[in-house]
CSV table of C-alpha atoms in Angstrom, one decimal:
chain,number,residue,atom,x,y,z
A,1,UNK,CA,99.7,137.8,249.3
A,2,UNK,CA,98.0,139.1,252.4
A,3,UNK,CA,98.6,135.9,254.3
A,4,UNK,CA,102.2,135.7,253.1
A,5,UNK,CA,103.2,139.3,254.2
A,6,UNK,CA,101.3,139.0,257.4
A,7,UNK,CA,103.4,135.9,258.2
A,8,UNK,CA,106.4,138.2,258.0
A,9,UNK,CA,104.8,140.6,260.5
A,10,UNK,CA,103.6,143.1,258.0
A,11,UNK,CA,100.3,144.1,259.5
A,12,UNK,CA,99.9,147.5,257.8
A,13,UNK,CA,100.0,146.2,254.3
A,14,UNK,CA,96.7,148.0,253.4
A,15,UNK,CA,95.7,151.6,253.9
A,16,UNK,CA,92.1,152.8,254.1
A,17,UNK,CA,90.8,149.7,252.5
A,18,UNK,CA,93.3,149.7,249.6
A,19,UNK,CA,96.6,147.9,249.3
A,20,UNK,CA,99.7,149.8,250.4
A,21,UNK,CA,102.0,146.9,249.5
A,22,UNK,CA,101.5,146.5,245.8
A,23,UNK,CA,102.6,143.5,243.8
A,24,UNK,CA,100.7,144.5,240.7
A,25,UNK,CA,104.0,145.9,239.3
A,26,UNK,CA,107.7,145.9,240.0
A,27,UNK,CA,110.6,148.1,238.9
A,28,UNK,CA,113.4,146.5,236.9
A,29,UNK,CA,116.7,148.4,237.1
A,30,UNK,CA,120.0,147.6,235.4
A,31,UNK,CA,123.1,147.0,237.6
A,32,UNK,CA,124.6,150.3,236.3
A,33,UNK,CA,121.5,152.2,237.4
A,34,UNK,CA,121.7,150.7,240.8
A,35,UNK,CA,125.4,151.6,241.1
A,36,UNK,CA,124.5,155.1,240.2
A,37,UNK,CA,121.7,155.4,242.8
A,38,UNK,CA,124.0,153.9,245.4
A,39,UNK,CA,126.9,156.2,244.6
A,40,UNK,CA,124.7,159.3,244.5
A,41,UNK,CA,123.2,158.5,247.9
A,42,UNK,CA,126.5,157.8,249.5
A,43,UNK,CA,128.1,161.0,248.1
A,44,UNK,CA,125.2,163.2,249.2
A,45,UNK,CA,125.3,161.7,252.7
A,46,UNK,CA,129.0,162.7,252.9
A,47,UNK,CA,128.2,166.2,251.8
A,48,UNK,CA,125.5,166.5,254.4
A,49,UNK,CA,128.0,165.5,257.1
A,50,UNK,CA,130.5,168.1,255.9
A,51,UNK,CA,127.7,170.7,256.2
A,52,UNK,CA,127.0,169.6,259.8
A,53,UNK,CA,130.6,169.8,260.8
A,54,UNK,CA,131.1,173.2,259.3
A,55,UNK,CA,127.9,174.6,260.8
A,56,UNK,CA,128.7,173.4,264.3
A,57,UNK,CA,132.3,174.7,264.1
A,58,UNK,CA,131.2,178.1,262.8
A,59,UNK,CA,128.0,178.3,264.9
A,60,UNK,CA,126.1,179.4,261.8
A,61,UNK,CA,122.7,177.8,262.5
A,62,UNK,CA,120.5,180.5,261.1
A,63,UNK,CA,120.9,179.2,257.6
A,64,UNK,CA,119.3,175.9,258.5
A,65,UNK,CA,116.4,177.4,260.5
A,66,UNK,CA,116.8,175.2,263.6
A,67,UNK,CA,115.0,176.1,266.8
A,68,UNK,CA,117.3,178.0,269.1
A,69,UNK,CA,116.6,175.4,271.9
A,70,UNK,CA,118.1,172.7,269.7
A,71,UNK,CA,121.5,174.4,269.3
A,72,UNK,CA,123.1,173.1,272.6
A,73,UNK,CA,121.7,169.6,271.8
A,74,UNK,CA,123.1,169.7,268.3
A,75,UNK,CA,126.5,170.8,269.5
A,76,UNK,CA,126.7,168.2,272.3
A,77,UNK,CA,125.6,165.3,270.1
A,78,UNK,CA,128.0,166.2,267.3
A,79,UNK,CA,131.0,167.0,269.5
A,80,UNK,CA,130.4,163.7,271.4
A,81,UNK,CA,130.4,161.9,268.0
A,82,UNK,CA,127.0,160.4,268.6
A,83,UNK,CA,126.5,158.0,265.7
A,84,UNK,CA,123.3,157.9,263.7
A,85,UNK,CA,121.4,154.7,262.7
A,86,UNK,CA,119.7,155.4,259.4
A,87,UNK,CA,118.1,157.7,256.9
A,88,UNK,CA,116.4,157.8,253.5
A,89,UNK,CA,117.1,160.0,250.5
A,90,UNK,CA,114.1,160.6,248.2
A,91,UNK,CA,115.1,160.9,244.5
A,92,UNK,CA,113.4,161.8,241.2
A,93,UNK,CA,114.9,159.5,238.6
A,94,UNK,CA,113.8,159.1,235.0
A,95,UNK,CA,116.1,156.3,234.0
A,96,UNK,CA,118.7,158.7,232.4
A,97,UNK,CA,121.1,161.1,233.9
A,98,UNK,CA,121.7,161.5,237.7
A,99,UNK,CA,119.0,161.0,240.2
A,100,UNK,CA,117.8,164.4,241.6
A,101,UNK,CA,117.6,164.9,245.3
A,102,UNK,CA,114.1,165.9,246.5
A,103,UNK,CA,114.8,165.7,250.3
A,104,UNK,CA,116.7,163.8,253.0
A,105,UNK,CA,114.5,162.0,255.6
A,106,UNK,CA,117.3,161.9,258.1
A,107,UNK,CA,115.4,161.9,261.4
A,108,UNK,CA,112.2,159.7,261.3
A,109,UNK,CA,112.0,157.8,257.9
A,110,UNK,CA,109.5,155.1,257.6
A,111,UNK,CA,108.8,152.5,254.7
A,112,UNK,CA,111.7,150.7,256.3
A,113,UNK,CA,110.3,147.2,257.1
A,114,UNK,CA,108.8,146.9,253.7
A,115,UNK,CA,112.0,147.9,252.0
A,116,UNK,CA,114.3,145.7,254.2
A,117,UNK,CA,112.2,142.5,254.6
A,118,UNK,CA,108.9,142.4,252.6
A,119,UNK,CA,110.3,143.2,249.2
A,120,UNK,CA,113.3,140.8,249.8
A,121,UNK,CA,110.7,138.0,250.5
A,122,UNK,CA,108.9,139.1,247.3
A,123,UNK,CA,112.2,138.8,245.3
A,124,UNK,CA,112.8,135.2,246.6
A,125,UNK,CA,109.2,134.1,246.2
A,126,UNK,CA,108.1,136.0,243.0
A,127,UNK,CA,110.8,138.2,241.5
A,128,UNK,CA,113.3,135.5,240.7
A,129,UNK,CA,110.6,133.5,239.1
A,130,UNK,CA,109.6,136.4,236.9
A,131,UNK,CA,113.2,137.4,236.1
A,132,UNK,CA,115.9,134.8,236.1
A,133,UNK,CA,119.0,135.7,238.1
A,134,UNK,CA,117.4,138.8,239.4
A,135,UNK,CA,119.0,140.6,242.4
A,136,UNK,CA,117.9,143.5,244.6
A,137,UNK,CA,119.7,146.5,246.0
A,138,UNK,CA,119.0,145.5,249.6
A,139,UNK,CA,121.3,144.8,252.5
A,140,UNK,CA,119.3,147.0,254.9
A,141,UNK,CA,118.4,144.3,257.4
A,142,UNK,CA,122.0,142.9,257.9
A,143,UNK,CA,123.4,146.4,258.1
A,144,UNK,CA,120.9,147.5,260.7
A,145,UNK,CA,121.9,144.6,262.9
A,146,UNK,CA,125.6,145.3,262.5
A,147,UNK,CA,125.0,149.0,263.1
A,148,UNK,CA,123.4,148.4,266.5
A,149,UNK,CA,126.6,146.6,267.5
A,150,UNK,CA,128.9,149.6,266.8
A,151,UNK,CA,126.7,152.5,268.0
A,152,UNK,CA,128.6,152.8,271.3
A,153,UNK,CA,125.5,153.1,273.4
A,154,UNK,CA,125.7,153.9,277.1
A,155,UNK,CA,123.6,150.9,277.9
A,156,UNK,CA,122.5,147.7,276.3
A,157,UNK,CA,118.9,148.4,277.0
A,158,UNK,CA,117.0,150.5,274.4
A,159,UNK,CA,113.5,152.0,274.6
A,160,UNK,CA,111.7,152.3,271.3
A,161,UNK,CA,108.8,154.8,271.2
A,162,UNK,CA,106.4,156.0,268.6
A,163,UNK,CA,102.9,157.4,268.3
A,164,UNK,CA,100.6,154.5,269.2
A,165,UNK,CA,97.8,155.7,266.8
A,166,UNK,CA,100.0,155.1,263.7
A,167,UNK,CA,100.1,151.4,262.6
A,168,UNK,CA,103.0,152.3,260.3
A,169,UNK,CA,105.1,153.9,263.0
A,170,UNK,CA,104.4,151.1,265.4
A,171,UNK,CA,105.3,148.6,262.7
A,172,UNK,CA,108.6,150.4,262.1
A,173,UNK,CA,109.7,150.5,265.7
A,174,UNK,CA,108.7,146.9,266.2
A,175,UNK,CA,110.9,145.9,263.3
A,176,UNK,CA,113.8,148.1,264.5
A,177,UNK,CA,113.5,146.6,268.0
A,178,UNK,CA,113.8,143.2,266.4
A,179,UNK,CA,117.0,144.1,264.7
A,180,UNK,CA,118.4,145.4,268.0
A,181,UNK,CA,117.4,142.2,269.7
A,182,UNK,CA,119.2,140.2,266.9
A,183,UNK,CA,122.3,142.4,267.6
A,184,UNK,CA,122.3,141.1,271.2
A,185,UNK,CA,120.8,144.2,272.9
A,186,UNK,CA,117.9,144.4,275.3
A,187,UNK,CA,114.9,146.4,274.1
A,188,UNK,CA,111.4,147.5,275.1
A,189,UNK,CA,108.7,149.3,273.2
A,190,UNK,CA,106.2,151.9,274.5
A,191,UNK,CA,104.0,154.7,273.2
A,192,UNK,CA,105.8,158.0,273.2
A,193,UNK,CA,102.9,159.5,275.1
A,194,UNK,CA,103.6,157.1,278.0
A,195,UNK,CA,107.1,158.5,278.6
A,196,UNK,CA,107.1,160.3,281.9
A,197,UNK,CA,109.3,162.7,283.8
A,198,UNK,CA,110.8,162.3,287.3
A,199,UNK,CA,112.7,165.1,288.9
A,200,UNK,CA,115.2,162.7,290.3
A,201,UNK,CA,115.5,160.1,287.6
A,202,UNK,CA,114.7,162.2,284.4
A,203,UNK,CA,112.7,160.6,281.7
A,204,UNK,CA,111.1,157.3,282.8
A,205,UNK,CA,109.1,154.5,281.2
A,206,UNK,CA,105.7,153.2,282.3
A,207,UNK,CA,107.4,151.2,285.1
A,208,UNK,CA,109.1,154.4,286.4
A,209,UNK,CA,112.5,153.2,285.4
A,210,UNK,CA,115.0,155.7,283.9
A,211,UNK,CA,115.3,155.7,280.1
A,212,UNK,CA,119.0,155.8,279.2
A,213,UNK,CA,118.8,155.2,275.5
A,214,UNK,CA,115.7,156.2,273.4
A,215,UNK,CA,114.9,155.5,269.8
A,216,UNK,CA,112.1,157.9,269.1
A,217,UNK,CA,110.2,157.7,265.8
A,218,UNK,CA,109.0,161.2,266.6
A,219,UNK,CA,110.5,164.4,265.0
A,220,UNK,CA,113.0,166.4,266.9
A,221,UNK,CA,111.2,169.6,266.2
A,222,UNK,CA,108.0,168.2,267.7
A,223,UNK,CA,109.9,167.0,270.8
A,224,UNK,CA,111.3,170.5,271.4
A,225,UNK,CA,107.8,172.0,271.1
A,226,UNK,CA,106.2,169.7,273.7
A,227,UNK,CA,105.6,170.8,277.3
A,228,UNK,CA,108.4,168.5,278.4
A,229,UNK,CA,110.8,169.8,275.7
A,230,UNK,CA,112.7,172.0,278.1
A,231,UNK,CA,113.9,168.9,279.9
A,232,UNK,CA,115.7,167.8,276.7
A,233,UNK,CA,119.3,168.7,277.7
A,234,UNK,CA,122.7,167.3,276.7
A,235,UNK,CA,122.5,165.0,279.8
A,236,UNK,CA,119.1,163.6,278.8
A,237,UNK,CA,118.9,160.0,277.4
A,238,UNK,CA,121.1,159.1,274.5
A,239,UNK,CA,118.7,159.8,271.5
A,240,UNK,CA,118.5,157.9,268.3
A,241,UNK,CA,118.5,159.7,265.9
A,242,UNK,CA,121.0,162.2,267.5
A,243,UNK,CA,120.1,165.9,267.7
A,244,UNK,CA,122.6,166.9,265.0
A,245,UNK,CA,120.3,165.2,262.5
A,246,UNK,CA,118.0,168.3,262.8
A,247,UNK,CA,120.5,170.1,260.6
A,248,UNK,CA,120.0,167.8,257.6
A,249,UNK,CA,116.4,166.7,258.0
A,250,UNK,CA,115.3,170.4,257.7
A,251,UNK,CA,114.6,171.1,254.1
A,252,UNK,CA,116.7,174.2,254.5
A,253,UNK,CA,119.6,171.7,253.9
A,254,UNK,CA,118.5,171.8,250.2
A,255,UNK,CA,119.3,175.5,250.1
A,256,UNK,CA,122.6,175.1,251.9
A,257,UNK,CA,123.7,172.2,249.7
A,258,UNK,CA,122.9,174.1,246.5
A,259,UNK,CA,124.8,177.2,247.9
A,260,UNK,CA,127.9,175.1,248.6
A,261,UNK,CA,127.8,172.6,245.7
A,262,UNK,CA,125.9,174.3,242.8
A,263,UNK,CA,127.6,172.1,240.2
A,264,UNK,CA,126.7,168.8,241.7
A,265,UNK,CA,124.6,166.8,239.2
A,266,UNK,CA,122.3,165.4,241.9
A,267,UNK,CA,121.3,168.7,243.3
A,268,UNK,CA,118.5,171.1,242.2
A,269,UNK,CA,118.6,174.9,242.5
A,270,UNK,CA,117.0,175.8,245.9
A,271,UNK,CA,116.4,179.0,247.7
A,272,UNK,CA,114.3,180.7,250.3
A,273,UNK,CA,113.2,183.2,247.6
A,274,UNK,CA,111.0,182.1,244.6
A,275,UNK,CA,112.8,184.7,242.4
A,276,UNK,CA,116.1,182.8,242.6
A,277,UNK,CA,114.6,179.8,240.8
A,278,UNK,CA,114.2,179.8,237.0
A,279,UNK,CA,111.4,177.8,235.5
A,280,UNK,CA,108.8,175.8,237.4
A,281,UNK,CA,109.5,175.3,241.1
A,282,UNK,CA,108.2,173.5,244.1
A,283,UNK,CA,107.4,175.3,247.4
A,284,UNK,CA,108.0,173.0,250.4
A,285,UNK,CA,107.5,173.7,254.2
A,286,UNK,CA,110.9,173.3,255.9
A,287,UNK,CA,109.4,171.0,258.5
A,288,UNK,CA,106.7,169.4,256.3
A,289,UNK,CA,105.8,165.8,256.0
A,290,UNK,CA,103.9,163.3,253.9
A,291,UNK,CA,103.5,165.7,251.0
A,292,UNK,CA,101.6,168.3,253.0
A,293,UNK,CA,101.3,172.0,252.0
A,294,UNK,CA,103.3,171.5,248.8
A,295,UNK,CA,102.9,173.8,245.8
A,296,UNK,CA,104.1,172.2,242.5
A,297,UNK,CA,104.3,174.6,239.5
A,298,UNK,CA,103.9,173.1,236.1
A,299,UNK,CA,104.6,174.4,232.6
A,300,UNK,CA,101.3,175.0,230.8
A,301,UNK,CA,99.1,173.9,233.7
A,302,UNK,CA,97.8,175.2,236.9
A,303,UNK,CA,99.9,174.5,240.0
A,304,UNK,CA,99.0,171.6,242.3
A,305,UNK,CA,98.5,172.5,246.0
A,306,UNK,CA,98.2,170.1,248.8
A,307,UNK,CA,96.5,170.8,252.2
A,308,UNK,CA,98.0,170.1,255.6
A,309,UNK,CA,99.1,171.5,258.9
A,310,UNK,CA,102.3,173.3,257.8
A,311,UNK,CA,100.5,176.1,255.9
A,312,UNK,CA,102.3,178.9,257.8
A,313,UNK,CA,105.8,177.7,256.9
A,314,UNK,CA,108.6,178.6,256.8
A,315,UNK,CA,109.2,177.4,253.2
A,316,UNK,CA,111.9,176.7,250.7
A,317,UNK,CA,111.7,176.8,247.0
A,318,UNK,CA,113.3,174.1,244.8
A,319,UNK,CA,113.5,173.7,241.1
A,320,UNK,CA,111.0,171.2,239.9
A,321,UNK,CA,112.2,167.7,238.9
A,322,UNK,CA,108.9,166.0,238.0
A,323,UNK,CA,108.5,162.3,238.8
A,324,UNK,CA,108.2,160.2,235.7
A,325,UNK,CA,104.5,159.4,234.9
A,326,UNK,CA,104.2,155.7,234.2
A,327,UNK,CA,100.6,154.5,233.3
A,328,UNK,CA,99.2,157.2,235.6
A,329,UNK,CA,101.7,156.4,238.4
A,330,UNK,CA,104.5,158.6,239.8
A,331,UNK,CA,107.4,156.7,241.4
A,332,UNK,CA,109.8,158.3,243.9
A,333,UNK,CA,113.0,156.3,244.8
A,334,UNK,CA,114.0,156.0,248.4
A,335,UNK,CA,117.7,155.2,248.8
A,336,UNK,CA,118.5,154.0,252.3
A,337,UNK,CA,121.5,154.9,254.4
A,338,UNK,CA,122.5,152.8,257.4
A,339,UNK,CA,125.3,154.3,259.3
A,340,UNK,CA,127.2,156.0,256.6
A,341,UNK,CA,126.6,153.4,253.9
A,342,UNK,CA,124.0,153.4,251.1
A,343,UNK,CA,122.5,149.9,251.2
A,344,UNK,CA,119.0,149.7,249.8
A,345,UNK,CA,116.2,151.0,247.7
A,346,UNK,CA,112.5,151.3,248.1
A,347,UNK,CA,110.0,152.6,245.5
A,348,UNK,CA,106.8,154.3,246.4
A,349,UNK,CA,104.3,155.0,243.7
A,350,UNK,CA,101.4,157.5,243.9
A,351,UNK,CA,98.7,158.6,241.5
A,352,UNK,CA,99.7,162.2,242.0
A,353,UNK,CA,102.9,164.1,241.0
A,354,UNK,CA,103.2,164.9,244.7
A,355,UNK,CA,104.0,161.9,246.9
A,356,UNK,CA,101.8,161.7,249.9
A,357,UNK,CA,100.7,159.1,252.5
A,358,UNK,CA,98.5,157.3,250.0
A,359,UNK,CA,101.5,156.2,247.9
A,360,UNK,CA,101.9,152.5,247.5
A,361,UNK,CA,105.1,150.6,248.1
A,362,UNK,CA,106.2,148.6,245.0
A,363,UNK,CA,109.1,146.1,244.9
A,364,UNK,CA,112.1,146.3,242.7
A,365,UNK,CA,114.8,144.1,241.3
A,366,UNK,CA,117.8,144.5,239.0
A,367,UNK,CA,119.9,142.4,236.5
């Protein structure tokens, strides 16, 4: 399998000497379950957009804990109708009832290439041999290409940037660059650390040419904290994802969604105060990543705590929705949004109830 996936361009298929791409199992859904996951992701995305529109109109940014320097960027990007490219909802789903929203990775989601391309190749080469007439919830690749064509970018040349020490991040932007090229755009790829500043030209690439459109696989909150962050102004390069995504990638969106839509079957009680949550709860850093600095309370057992760099918060609390334990594995479902459409599913499977960067990607199919 290593040779097969490497032929697709999947170079980061293993992690610290163990497989990250895992064909030792697959997840078999029914068509009705897929319809439910698709509908839930699409509906939650629309609710998030309603929150953004209302927050920008009212100027009520405190609820979502965004950095003050981000507010003019958020307002300019939303009022200019800057379209987004993609995002990923993470769900806990036990095969019954409605999937429960754990978080929305709306700014820098990864696990994209393996969801869009590698597991589709697995379906055609292995899955349909195992399960006759099997299909897969996966039109991610085609929708990405189509999305580039309607983003209304100021230039046909895109610069893709990520941290060059992360094989997964580099693999993700290489794949996205390929979808942009297939859409007929011109694209280049550089390490984000190589982006420079010129007082006359603004942000420039390694050839000192102005960057007019930038896809950055680098969180907005990190950008704003950088030494060059004060140069990020509404007249800076067109950014993908746009700055308004900060409002919904912050885990404070979980609190705001619950405040507005407490009867929604996909939402879990969420608050900035532990006392507002009945029963076991999960403490999450608002700007946390990769399962870092999580506290998961459990009935009858000691809580699980994970280490990480986000120990000083701020935090939100969310009612626990434990991942199903299957033979010692805990799957989280990633439902992909491209543009405003739910169009794919990826399953990551860890050996801990808290999903972290050691979780494996496992393919799926449905009949």
